[in-house]
C-alpha positions as a printed Julia matrix, in Angstrom:
753×3 Matrix{Float64}:
   1.53  26.66  -38.24
  -0.46  25.69  -35.16
  -4.09  26.66  -34.79
  -3.05  28.4   -31.59
  -2.82  32.09  -31.01
   0.61  33.62  -31.56
   1.2   37.0   -29.98
   3.55  39.32  -31.87
   7.08  39.33  -30.52
   6.93  42.94  -29.4
   7.17  44.66  -26.05
   6.06  48.13  -25.01
   7.29  50.25  -22.12
   9.85  47.63  -21.22
  11.95  48.43  -18.17
  15.22  46.52  -18.09
  15.61  42.99  -19.41
  13.33  40.03  -18.76
  12.43  38.19  -15.53
  11.91  40.38  -12.52
  10.96  43.41  -14.58
   7.51  45.13  -14.44
   6.78  44.77  -18.14
   3.4   45.85  -19.48
   1.08  43.24  -20.92
   2.06  41.88  -24.31
  -1.62  41.28  -24.99
  -2.71  44.7   -23.76
  -3.03  46.28  -27.21
  -5.27  43.47  -28.43
  -7.53  43.81  -25.42
  -7.93  47.57  -25.37
  -8.63  47.63  -29.12
 -11.18  44.81  -28.88
  -9.23  42.51  -31.19
  -8.34  39.82  -28.62
 -10.36  36.77  -29.76
 -12.64  35.29  -27.1
 -14.7   32.15  -27.66
 -18.01  33.82  -28.48
 -16.3   36.11  -31.02
 -15.92  33.19  -33.43
 -18.46  33.1   -36.26
 -17.65  30.29  -38.71
 -19.69  30.05  -41.92
 -23.14  28.58  -41.48
 -23.23  29.29  -37.75
 -26.41  28.44  -35.83
 -27.21  29.67  -32.33
 -28.21  27.57  -29.32
 -29.98  28.5   -26.1
 -30.76  26.11  -23.29
 -34.0   26.26  -21.39
 -33.3   26.32  -17.64
 -35.43  24.56  -15.05
 -37.51  26.91  -12.95
 -37.92  24.42  -10.1
 -35.18  22.88   -7.98
 -36.53  19.37   -7.5
 -38.95  17.18   -9.39
 -39.35  16.28  -13.03
 -40.4   17.83  -16.32
 -43.81  16.52  -17.35
 -44.27  18.42  -20.62
 -42.35  20.57  -23.11
 -44.23  22.18  -25.98
 -41.71  21.22  -28.66
 -44.27  21.73  -31.42
 -44.79  25.36  -30.42
 -41.05  25.99  -30.38
 -40.62  24.4   -33.79
 -43.29  26.67  -35.29
 -41.04  29.66  -34.71
 -39.69  30.59  -38.16
 -36.07  30.71  -37.02
 -35.95  27.53  -34.94
 -34.28  24.56  -36.64
 -33.88  22.0   -33.85
 -35.09  21.26  -30.33
 -33.17  18.71  -28.27
 -34.88  17.08  -25.27
 -34.39  13.85  -23.33
 -36.68  12.21  -25.89
 -34.38  12.8   -28.88
 -30.95  13.52  -27.47
 -28.35  11.51  -29.43
 -26.4    8.98  -27.4
 -23.03   9.74  -25.85
 -20.1    7.35  -25.62
 -19.75   8.05  -21.9
 -22.63   7.49  -19.52
 -23.59  10.66  -17.59
 -22.98   8.8   -14.34
 -19.29   8.49  -15.26
 -16.54  11.1   -15.14
 -13.96  11.34  -17.94
 -11.13  12.46  -15.64
 -10.34  13.63  -12.12
 -11.21  17.25  -12.84
 -14.78  16.41  -13.83
 -18.28  16.66  -12.46
 -21.33  14.6   -13.26
 -22.99  16.49  -16.09
 -26.6   17.29  -16.87
 -27.01  16.27  -20.52
 -30.76  15.64  -20.87
 -30.31  12.04  -19.79
 -33.82  11.98  -18.28
 -36.66  14.25  -17.19
 -35.4   14.67  -13.62
 -34.8   18.18  -12.3
 -31.98  18.32   -9.77
 -31.57  22.09   -9.32
 -32.99  25.39  -10.52
 -31.21  26.52  -13.67
 -30.45  22.99  -14.88
 -30.65  22.64  -18.7
 -33.89  20.83  -19.55
 -33.83  21.38  -23.34
 -31.65  22.91  -26.05
 -33.09  25.06  -28.83
 -31.06  25.79  -31.97
 -32.03  28.53  -34.41
 -30.7   30.73  -37.17
 -30.33  33.66  -34.78
 -29.81  34.11  -31.06
 -33.12  35.94  -30.8
 -35.02  33.1   -32.46
 -33.37  30.52  -30.2
 -34.24  32.58  -27.12
 -37.86  32.95  -28.23
 -38.07  29.26  -29.12
 -36.87  28.29  -25.65
 -39.57  30.48  -24.11
 -42.22  28.76  -26.25
 -41.38  25.39  -24.68
 -43.45  26.49  -21.63
 -42.3   23.58  -19.41
 -44.66  21.91  -16.96
 -43.4   20.14  -13.86
 -44.2   17.72  -11.12
 -42.46  19.7    -8.42
 -41.22  18.46   -5.05
 -40.14  20.42   -1.99
 -36.48  21.34   -2.43
 -33.8   20.59    0.13
 -32.03  23.88    0.8
 -29.72  24.97    3.61
 -26.93  23.58    5.75
 -29.34  21.67    8.01
 -30.8   19.7     5.09
 -29.42  16.39    3.87
 -26.55  16.15    6.36
 -24.2   13.22    5.87
 -20.72  12.02    6.8
 -18.0   12.27    4.18
 -14.54  10.9     3.7
 -13.11  13.5     1.32
 -13.42  17.2     0.54
 -12.31  19.36   -2.38
 -10.65  17.3    -5.08
  -9.99  14.35   -2.76
  -8.39  15.64    0.45
  -9.22  13.71    3.64
 -12.28  15.08    5.43
 -10.83  14.55    8.89
  -7.22  15.16    9.86
  -5.59  15.58   13.24
  -2.45  15.56   15.35
  -2.18  15.18   19.08
  -4.82  14.84   21.79
  -7.15  17.82   21.44
  -9.27  16.9    24.49
  -6.18  16.84   26.67
  -5.13  20.15   25.14
  -8.45  21.75   26.05
  -8.31  20.29   29.55
  -4.89  21.85   30.06
  -5.93  25.23   28.66
  -6.27  28.3    30.88
  -8.91  29.69   28.5
 -11.15  28.09   25.86
 -13.15  30.01   23.24
 -15.48  28.87   20.49
 -16.81  30.75   17.49
 -19.14  29.78   14.66
 -19.17  31.53   11.28
 -21.29  30.94    8.2
 -20.24  31.71    4.65
 -22.78  31.86    1.81
 -22.77  30.26   -1.6
 -20.79  32.48   -3.97
 -20.69  32.49   -7.76
 -17.68  33.16   -9.99
 -19.3   35.71  -12.29
 -16.28  36.14  -14.55
 -16.55  39.03  -16.99
 -16.75  36.52  -19.87
 -19.72  34.15  -19.51
 -19.26  30.49  -20.36
 -19.49  29.97  -24.11
 -18.69  27.45  -26.83
 -18.61  27.36  -30.62
 -18.62  23.75  -31.83
 -17.69  22.89  -35.41
 -17.33  19.35  -36.77
 -15.05  18.67  -39.74
 -15.83  15.07  -40.58
 -15.06  13.01  -37.48
 -13.01  15.79  -35.94
 -14.34  18.63  -33.83
 -13.03  22.16  -33.24
 -14.23  23.78  -30.04
 -13.75  27.46  -29.31
 -14.37  27.64  -25.59
 -12.83  29.28  -22.52
 -11.05  26.63  -20.52
  -8.33  26.64  -17.89
  -7.07  23.23  -19.05
  -7.12  22.73  -22.86
  -5.66  19.23  -22.91
  -7.81  17.98  -20.08
 -10.88  19.45  -21.79
  -9.95  17.76  -25.05
  -9.61  14.44  -23.21
 -13.06  14.87  -21.69
 -14.74  15.61  -25.02
 -12.95  12.68  -26.61
 -14.39  10.43  -23.9
 -17.91  11.85  -24.18
 -17.97  11.48  -27.97
 -15.95   8.28  -28.29
 -13.29   9.73  -30.58
  -9.48   9.92  -30.33
  -8.25  12.9   -28.35
  -6.23  13.9   -31.43
  -9.57  14.53  -33.18
 -10.54  17.21  -30.64
  -9.04  20.68  -31.02
  -9.65  23.18  -28.23
  -8.95  26.82  -29.06
  -8.86  29.17  -26.1
  -6.36  32.01  -26.63
  -8.02  34.35  -24.14
 -10.19  33.57  -21.13
 -12.12  36.46  -19.63
 -11.75  35.27  -16.07
 -12.1   31.72  -14.82
 -11.38  31.49  -11.07
 -11.92  27.71  -11.17
 -15.27  27.62  -12.96
 -13.69  27.15  -16.38
 -11.5   24.23  -15.42
 -14.36  21.74  -15.67
 -16.68  21.09  -18.63
 -20.43  21.62  -18.4
 -23.46  19.83  -19.79
 -24.46  22.74  -22.02
 -21.12  22.44  -23.84
 -21.73  18.76  -24.54
 -25.27  19.41  -25.77
 -24.06  22.17  -28.1
 -21.43  19.86  -29.55
 -24.06  17.15  -30.01
 -26.28  19.64  -31.81
 -23.46  20.68  -34.13
 -22.85  17.05  -35.09
 -26.58  16.38  -35.54
 -27.12  19.43  -37.77
 -23.82  19.23  -39.65
 -23.09  22.91  -39.05
 -21.33  25.03  -36.41
 -23.36  25.93  -33.33
 -22.67  28.62  -30.74
 -23.96  28.82  -27.19
 -23.23  31.55  -24.67
 -24.65  31.53  -21.16
 -26.74  34.46  -20.04
 -25.58  35.99  -16.77
 -28.41  34.3   -14.9
 -27.27  30.94  -16.29
 -23.93  31.37  -14.51
 -25.8   30.59  -11.28
 -26.11  26.82  -11.06
 -24.76  24.88  -14.03
 -21.12  25.99  -13.93
 -20.05  25.52  -10.31
 -19.75  27.89   -7.36
 -18.32  28.16   -3.85
 -20.53  26.11   -1.58
 -21.98  27.53    1.63
 -20.36  26.54    4.94
 -21.01  26.63    8.67
 -17.74  26.46   10.58
 -17.22  25.99   14.29
 -13.74  26.66   15.63
 -12.65  25.97   19.2
  -9.35  27.17   20.59
  -7.63  26.49   23.91
  -4.81  28.75   25.19
  -2.4   28.56   28.08
  -1.74  31.49   30.42
   0.7   33.01   27.89
  -1.7   32.8    24.95
  -0.08  29.78   23.3
  -2.57  27.46   21.63
  -2.88  24.13   23.42
  -5.6   22.79   21.14
  -7.55  23.78   18.02
 -10.54  22.1    16.42
 -12.22  23.22   13.22
 -15.43  21.61   12.0
 -17.17  22.6     8.77
 -20.52  21.69    7.28
 -20.36  22.25    3.51
 -23.23  22.28    1.01
 -23.09  20.12   -2.09
 -25.53  18.86   -4.7
 -27.88  15.9    -4.43
 -26.27  14.03   -7.32
 -22.52  14.69   -7.08
 -20.02  15.79   -4.46
 -17.71  18.73   -4.09
 -17.33  19.93   -0.52
 -15.57  23.15    0.36
 -12.58  21.98    2.42
 -12.79  24.98    4.71
 -11.39  23.41    7.88
  -8.13  22.7     6.09
  -7.09  26.32    6.65
  -6.46  25.45   10.3
  -3.94  22.79    9.33
  -1.49  25.24    7.82
  -1.65  28.56    9.66
  -0.89  28.51   13.4
   1.07  26.29   15.78
  -1.02  24.39   18.33
  -0.33  21.6    20.78
  -3.03  19.52   19.12
  -5.16  20.05   16.02
  -8.22  18.3    14.62
 -10.25  19.21   11.56
 -13.45  17.59   10.36
 -16.13  18.05    7.68
 -19.72  17.09    6.99
 -21.73  17.41    3.84
 -25.22  18.79    3.31
 -26.98  17.49    0.2
 -29.03  20.27   -1.33
 -31.01  20.59   -4.55
 -28.43  22.88   -6.12
 -25.88  22.72   -8.89
 -22.67  21.03   -7.81
 -20.2   23.45   -6.2
 -16.63  23.46   -7.44
 -13.28  25.16   -7.15
 -13.58  28.93   -6.72
 -10.61  31.2    -6.17
  -8.73  29.76   -3.15
 -11.18  26.87   -2.7
 -11.31  25.87    0.96
  -8.69  28.35    2.08
 -10.8   31.46    1.33
 -13.85  30.44    3.36
 -11.78  28.61    5.95
  -9.43  31.5     6.67
 -12.39  33.91    6.76
 -13.74  31.95    9.74
 -10.38  31.13   11.31
  -9.15  34.71   11.43
 -12.26  35.83   13.33
 -11.84  32.96   15.8
  -8.18  33.84   16.32
  -9.14  37.42   17.17
 -11.74  36.09   19.63
  -8.95  34.1    21.28
  -6.64  37.13   21.34
  -9.38  39.2    23.0
  -9.92  36.49   25.63
  -6.2   36.59   26.41
  -6.1   40.39   26.51
  -3.54  40.39   23.72
  -3.08  42.49   20.61
  -4.17  40.4    17.59
  -0.71  40.59   16.04
   1.03  39.65   19.29
  -1.29  36.64   19.61
  -0.44  35.52   16.08
   3.26  35.91   16.71
   2.92  33.91   19.94
   1.48  31.09   17.85
   3.77  31.45   14.84
   4.29  28.09   13.14
   8.02  27.57   12.66
   7.25  24.23   11.03
   4.17  22.77    9.36
   1.49  22.66   12.11
   0.17  19.26   11.04
   3.23  17.24   10.13
   6.1   19.21   11.64
   7.93  19.47    8.32
  10.22  22.44    7.72
   9.08  24.96    5.14
  10.87  25.33    1.85
  10.8   29.0     2.84
   8.68  31.19    5.09
   8.93  34.96    5.36
   5.68  35.55    7.25
   7.42  37.42   10.06
   8.74  39.84    7.48
   5.23  40.19    6.05
   3.86  41.05    9.48
   6.64  43.58   10.08
   6.3   45.35    6.74
   2.52  45.39    6.96
   2.65  46.88   10.46
   5.04  49.58    9.28
   3.07  50.52    6.18
  -0.33  50.43    7.91
   0.62  52.1    11.19
  -0.68  49.21   13.3
   1.31  50.27   16.38
  -1.15  53.15   16.92
  -4.11  50.76   17.29
  -5.9   50.81   20.68
  -6.67  47.37   22.07
 -10.34  47.9    22.94
 -13.07  48.36   20.31
 -15.0   51.57   19.68
 -12.16  53.91   20.65
 -11.37  55.46   17.27
 -13.34  58.07   15.28
 -12.44  60.19   12.31
 -13.03  63.9    11.84
 -16.57  63.23   10.58
 -17.54  61.23   13.63
 -17.39  57.85   11.88
 -16.3   54.86   13.91
 -12.9   53.57   12.79
 -11.66  50.02   13.23
  -8.43  48.26   12.38
  -8.17  44.52   11.82
  -5.74  42.01   10.43
  -5.59  38.51    9.06
  -2.94  36.0     8.06
  -2.86  35.01    4.39
  -1.85  31.49    3.39
  -2.01  29.34    0.31
  -0.32  26.06   -0.7
   1.91  25.84   -3.76
   0.6   23.12   -6.07
   2.17  22.23   -9.38
   0.96  20.15  -12.31
   2.64  18.32  -15.17
   3.48  20.4   -18.23
   5.45  20.33  -21.48
   6.82  22.99  -23.81
   8.72  23.28  -27.09
  11.26  26.0   -27.91
  12.91  26.8   -31.23
  15.86  29.06  -31.93
  15.32  30.22  -35.5
  17.77  31.12  -38.24
  16.94  34.82  -38.0
  18.02  34.91  -34.36
  14.53  34.95  -32.88
  12.85  32.39  -30.66
   9.57  30.54  -30.79
   8.07  28.96  -27.68
   4.96  26.76  -27.82
   2.81  25.42  -25.0
  -0.93  25.41  -24.33
  -0.7   28.26  -21.84
  -3.89  29.89  -20.57
  -4.2   33.59  -19.88
  -7.41  34.38  -18.01
  -6.26  37.85  -17.06
  -3.35  36.97  -14.79
  -0.7   37.94  -17.35
   0.55  34.55  -18.58
   1.23  35.88  -22.08
   3.72  38.29  -20.51
   5.26  36.46  -17.55
   5.84  33.23  -19.48
   7.4   35.21  -22.34
   9.83  36.7   -19.82
  10.8   33.22  -18.63
  11.14  32.07  -22.23
  13.37  34.99  -23.17
  15.72  34.36  -20.26
  15.94  30.67  -21.07
  16.75  31.39  -24.72
  19.22  34.17  -24.0
  17.15  36.68  -25.97
  15.33  39.91  -25.33
  11.6   39.36  -24.85
  10.95  41.41  -28.0
  12.66  38.6   -29.97
  10.44  35.82  -28.63
   7.2   34.66  -30.21
   4.93  32.8   -27.82
   2.19  30.44  -29.01
  -0.48  29.13  -26.68
  -4.15  28.73  -26.02
  -4.76  25.53  -27.99
  -4.78  21.8   -27.3
  -2.62  20.93  -30.33
   0.39  22.43  -28.55
   2.41  20.78  -25.78
   0.35  20.43  -22.61
   0.86  23.37  -20.23
  -1.23  21.75  -17.52
  -4.0   23.45  -15.57
  -4.16  27.21  -15.12
  -5.38  26.97  -11.56
  -4.27  26.62   -7.97
  -1.85  29.52   -8.45
   0.43  27.01  -10.11
   0.43  27.94  -13.81
   3.46  30.23  -13.87
   5.57  27.74  -11.94
   4.37  24.71  -13.91
   4.37  26.08  -17.45
   7.35  28.27  -16.63
   9.46  25.26  -15.67
   8.55  23.51  -18.92
   9.39  26.63  -20.92
  12.66  27.16  -19.09
  13.62  23.55  -19.73
  12.73  23.79  -23.41
  14.71  26.98  -23.86
  17.73  25.56  -22.08
  17.54  22.43  -24.23
  17.43  24.5   -27.43
  20.46  26.55  -26.34
  22.27  23.33  -25.47
  21.71  21.96  -28.97
  22.87  25.21  -30.52
  25.99  25.11  -28.38
  26.69  21.57  -29.56
  26.64  22.79  -33.16
  29.12  25.56  -32.38
  31.4   23.42  -30.26
  31.67  20.81  -33.04
  32.35  23.37  -35.81
  36.08  24.09  -36.44
  35.15  27.43  -38.01
  33.32  28.65  -34.91
  35.08  30.78  -32.26
  33.44  28.4   -29.79
  34.96  25.25  -31.28
  35.8   22.76  -28.54
  33.99  24.57  -25.73
  31.38  21.86  -25.17
  27.74  22.64  -24.57
  28.29  23.25  -20.86
  31.08  25.71  -21.44
  29.0   28.52  -22.9
  26.73  31.31  -21.72
  23.7   32.46  -23.75
  23.05  36.19  -23.68
  21.68  38.77  -26.09
  21.34  36.34  -29.0
  24.96  35.17  -28.73
  26.84  32.29  -27.16
  29.9   33.19  -25.1
  32.66  30.94  -23.86
  32.26  30.74  -20.1
  36.04  30.66  -19.72
  36.82  33.46  -22.19
  33.99  35.81  -23.19
  36.09  37.26  -26.0
  35.16  34.06  -27.8
  31.53  34.42  -28.88
  29.24  33.99  -31.85
  25.7   34.98  -32.71
  22.88  32.48  -33.03
  22.39  33.66  -36.63
  25.96  32.86  -37.64
  25.99  29.46  -35.95
  22.81  28.35  -37.7
  23.8   29.87  -41.06
  27.09  28.02  -41.18
  25.33  24.78  -40.15
  22.7   25.44  -42.87
  19.95  24.91  -40.32
  16.57  26.64  -40.12
  16.74  26.32  -36.38
  17.22  24.04  -33.4
  14.39  22.76  -31.25
  14.37  21.93  -27.56
  11.78  20.4   -25.26
  11.1   20.71  -21.57
   8.82  19.45  -18.84
   7.35  21.03  -15.74
   6.42  19.34  -12.51
   7.52  18.96   -8.94
  10.08  16.6    -7.53
   7.82  14.51   -5.24
  10.6   14.17   -2.67
  10.29  17.88   -1.87
   6.7   17.43   -0.7
   7.71  14.41    1.33
  10.34  16.34    3.25
   9.06  19.93    3.31
   5.9   22.0     3.64
   5.2   24.33    0.72
   3.21  27.52    1.21
   3.08  31.17    0.29
   2.4   33.56    3.17
   1.16  37.06    3.8
  -0.54  39.47    6.17
  -3.45  41.8     5.42
  -4.35  44.9     7.44
  -7.73  46.59    7.0
  -9.29  49.87    8.04
 -13.08  50.1     8.19
 -15.26  53.13    8.87
 -18.8   52.69   10.18
 -21.6   55.22   10.45
 -22.61  55.04   14.14
 -26.29  55.73   13.37
 -26.89  53.82   10.14
 -24.13  51.2    10.57
 -23.12  51.5     6.94
 -19.64  49.98    6.6
 -16.92  50.99    4.19
 -13.43  49.64    3.83
 -11.19  52.69    3.51
  -7.75  51.11    3.47
  -6.17  47.73    2.78
  -2.47  46.92    3.09
  -1.25  43.45    2.21
   2.3   42.17    2.5
   3.04  38.89    0.73
   6.0   36.54    0.3
   5.69  34.15   -2.65
   9.18  33.26   -3.78
  10.64  34.57   -7.01
   8.63  37.3    -8.7
   8.7   37.18  -12.51
   6.77  40.4   -13.14
   6.13  42.73  -10.19
   3.48  44.69  -12.09
   1.4   41.56  -12.75
   1.94  40.25   -9.22
   0.78  43.46   -7.58
  -2.29  43.37   -9.83
  -3.03  39.82   -8.66
  -2.6   40.74   -4.99
  -4.85  43.78   -5.32
  -7.47  41.73   -7.13
  -7.39  39.12   -4.38
  -7.78  41.71   -1.65
 -10.69  43.34   -3.49
 -12.3   39.9    -3.75
 -11.76  39.52    0.0
 -13.57  42.82    0.51
 -16.42  41.47   -1.61
 -16.47  38.29    0.49
 -16.62  40.27    3.74
 -19.25  42.89    2.98
 -21.08  42.26   -0.28
 -21.09  38.87   -1.91
 -23.52  36.01   -1.48
 -26.31  34.23   -3.31
 -29.78  34.37   -1.77
 -31.89  31.25   -2.34
 -35.65  31.08   -1.86
 -36.08  28.04    0.43
 -39.59  27.42   -0.93
 -38.57  27.08   -4.58
 -34.8   26.57   -4.49
 -34.4   29.41   -6.99
 -31.61  31.93   -6.59
 -33.21  35.31   -6.1
 -30.25  37.5    -7.05
 -28.94  35.75  -10.16
 -27.71  38.88  -11.89
 -25.11  41.57  -11.32
 -27.77  44.07  -10.3
 -28.57  42.1    -7.13
 -25.54  39.84   -6.69
 -23.26  42.46   -5.23
 -19.57  42.71   -6.06
 -17.35  45.76   -5.62
 -17.38  48.54   -8.19
 -14.76  51.27   -8.44
 -16.57  53.44   -5.91
 -16.34  50.62   -3.34
 -12.64  49.97   -3.76
 -10.47  51.72   -1.17
  -6.79  52.42   -1.15
  -5.29  48.99   -1.79
  -1.54  48.59   -1.28
   0.3   45.37   -2.08
   3.81  44.96   -0.67
   6.15  42.4    -2.26
   8.32  40.83    0.42
  11.56  39.34   -0.97
  11.79  35.59   -0.53
  14.24  33.14   -2.06
  13.15  29.53   -2.26
  15.62  27.08   -3.76
  13.49  24.0    -3.0
   9.94  24.76   -4.15
  10.97  24.32   -7.8
  14.06  25.23   -9.87
  12.58  28.64  -10.72
  11.76  29.45   -7.09
   8.17  30.47   -7.99
   5.31  29.91   -5.54
   2.27  31.55   -7.16
   0.21  34.61   -6.26
  -3.26  34.31   -7.77
  -5.25  33.24   -4.71
  -3.39  34.17   -1.55
  -4.66  37.76   -1.58
  -8.21  36.72   -0.73
  -7.29  34.45    2.17
  -6.36  37.0     4.81
  -8.57  39.84    3.7
 -12.12  38.81    4.59
 -11.11  38.01    8.17
  -9.11  41.23    8.47
 -12.18  43.27    7.47
 -14.45  41.35    9.84
 -11.99  42.0    12.65
 -11.86  45.68   11.73
 -15.68  45.86   11.94
 -15.45  44.44   15.48
 -12.75  46.93   16.41
 -14.96  49.78   15.2
 -18.29  48.59   16.65
 -17.8   45.72   19.09
 -19.85  43.45   16.8
 -18.23  40.07   16.21
 -19.4   38.74   12.85
 -20.97  35.29   12.75
 -21.84  35.28    9.06
 -20.64  36.64    5.76
 -21.34  38.99    4.16
 -21.53  41.16    7.28
 -24.95  42.81    7.22
 -25.96  46.27    8.35
 -28.94  44.87   10.28
 -26.68  42.59   12.34
 -24.4   45.46   13.3
 -27.42  47.64   14.12
 -28.83  44.93   16.37
 -25.51  44.47   18.15
 -25.09  48.2    18.74
 -28.59  48.6    20.1
């Protein structure tokens, strides 16, 4: 049996059959009883505990570490520094694969950002390791850090994971010259940190030349490939176990230096070693959403149609690597314009390298764009929805390609109906509730592309009539254990209660990356293909067996349903899977499948999910305290496998958008480069008391081109319209047009006099 996790083939509170049904989570019982195994729960025999010492300056070098003092602690067994770090097979200046960053692995005494690992202490207990790290008492030669979007500015050619930094269509200067009105708006977004419920962690255990790593990762196979490169061993000698991930949001797709150091320590000591980041250590070493300053200029004709749109973004990145938030890209996919140009610059700061964070690029870009669009609507004297409809993109705004499907008009219409938008006055400051609070209504368009990755799966129909499906799926809370089981059950012609699903390990077929809202489509296609292949092979057995009622039907002449094969031409001819396999004296039949997109679809069509978010905000007119009291989001994302899980994803995205608008942002001391709110006491995210009424509407949409399953993905689109909708609602309540996120009470107070 695989080293992967296998969830029991059971289903509770099931409503109807498989795909399309709001089934409860198959992993729910394990989670609520505390028996779902997360990385840090693993305690192999002989386990030692590691803690890394973080730099307390942002730029300079370490001049002294008191290793002798740390080693005098009775529990400390090893201290790793640049002076004694074992060599790696891959130089730290190299990246093992595309989804990699340059890693801090004690290669020298240079400090590149506050929070960077500068030593690793291993001890018999976590407490001893923590105390040993404190005893190191580092001394530094500190330099003035470069912090802020005006520091270290430079031109760049790419943003994100390799998208072009500058893209355009048409003559924007001519478009502005022809415009009846031109508006410009600048918005700033702060650095934001993932702060998943489960901190980054790893348990490394060597068995000879092979290594077992318990670690939360969104890409088990890619992670195994990276460790194989770093340690110079075959990828088959690396086993990643990651059955449950307690939130990832992009930060757990890419390996970190502390993981490599822990694995080095385990090999050096010949015993398992565990490391788990403290909450404060989630700020710096493991990626984040980089800060941006975005300037958007829009030209409109006398009817409000966009003649030109430019979107320029300055994005912060680290001094030693590059990941730039591709914020301006949001303007390439949302509204029609006569001409469009986007551009980006980088700002090299002494910070940890940013990385993908839920809806990377689109979240921060749409947050700025949706404010600018409302500024344009106000200049034209138009309702914000009417302005958006006047600039509705019937085809891809950049390339003119038709969409594989687009139900955004329906999203607008359903959102308007559910929210009551038609009662909204045009001017700001006109609405109050019974308590005298100012009330504002705002909206934003939600967009997200539909990426897919390569994936593989294996499916077995077993002699007892049950199914087994294996692929390295990742469930980080989105419901993959459930939704993919529903796809598997349909493909195998079984009830979901008869299907065992194995995943969460790199020794299973590669399910690709759980990211980009593409995991259900990618892994689902592979699973569907594997199940279909297994049924095909079973049908071949029956069709070739003279004793079978299905003899002579051929494998394309049958229908699989309820654990039986039926003749498509005459359903009175049928036979159970159990009987077919028993007579053939087979333990089972195995099928394989692959997931991925037909590249010709992307060449001919634009692929996006769409939505609309409507927000109500109430503001105290004296104190300017702001509260979101209502959110309504309507989304169209192709075929829905599990409505319960999808609504949960949409609500989570909208709540994150609320956090983006009013609460969330790291505060960095410009003198030291240290993050001042590196904990959940000061880094504000919504709690239950902050969360308003959140309604997610599922708009039907059939897409026969996006992929054979018709799935687009829902994990990230919810955030993209929400922050801008809330900012626009604040303006409608107060007349204050936000220029930075999170929107601050003091800015609203100043604007209101």
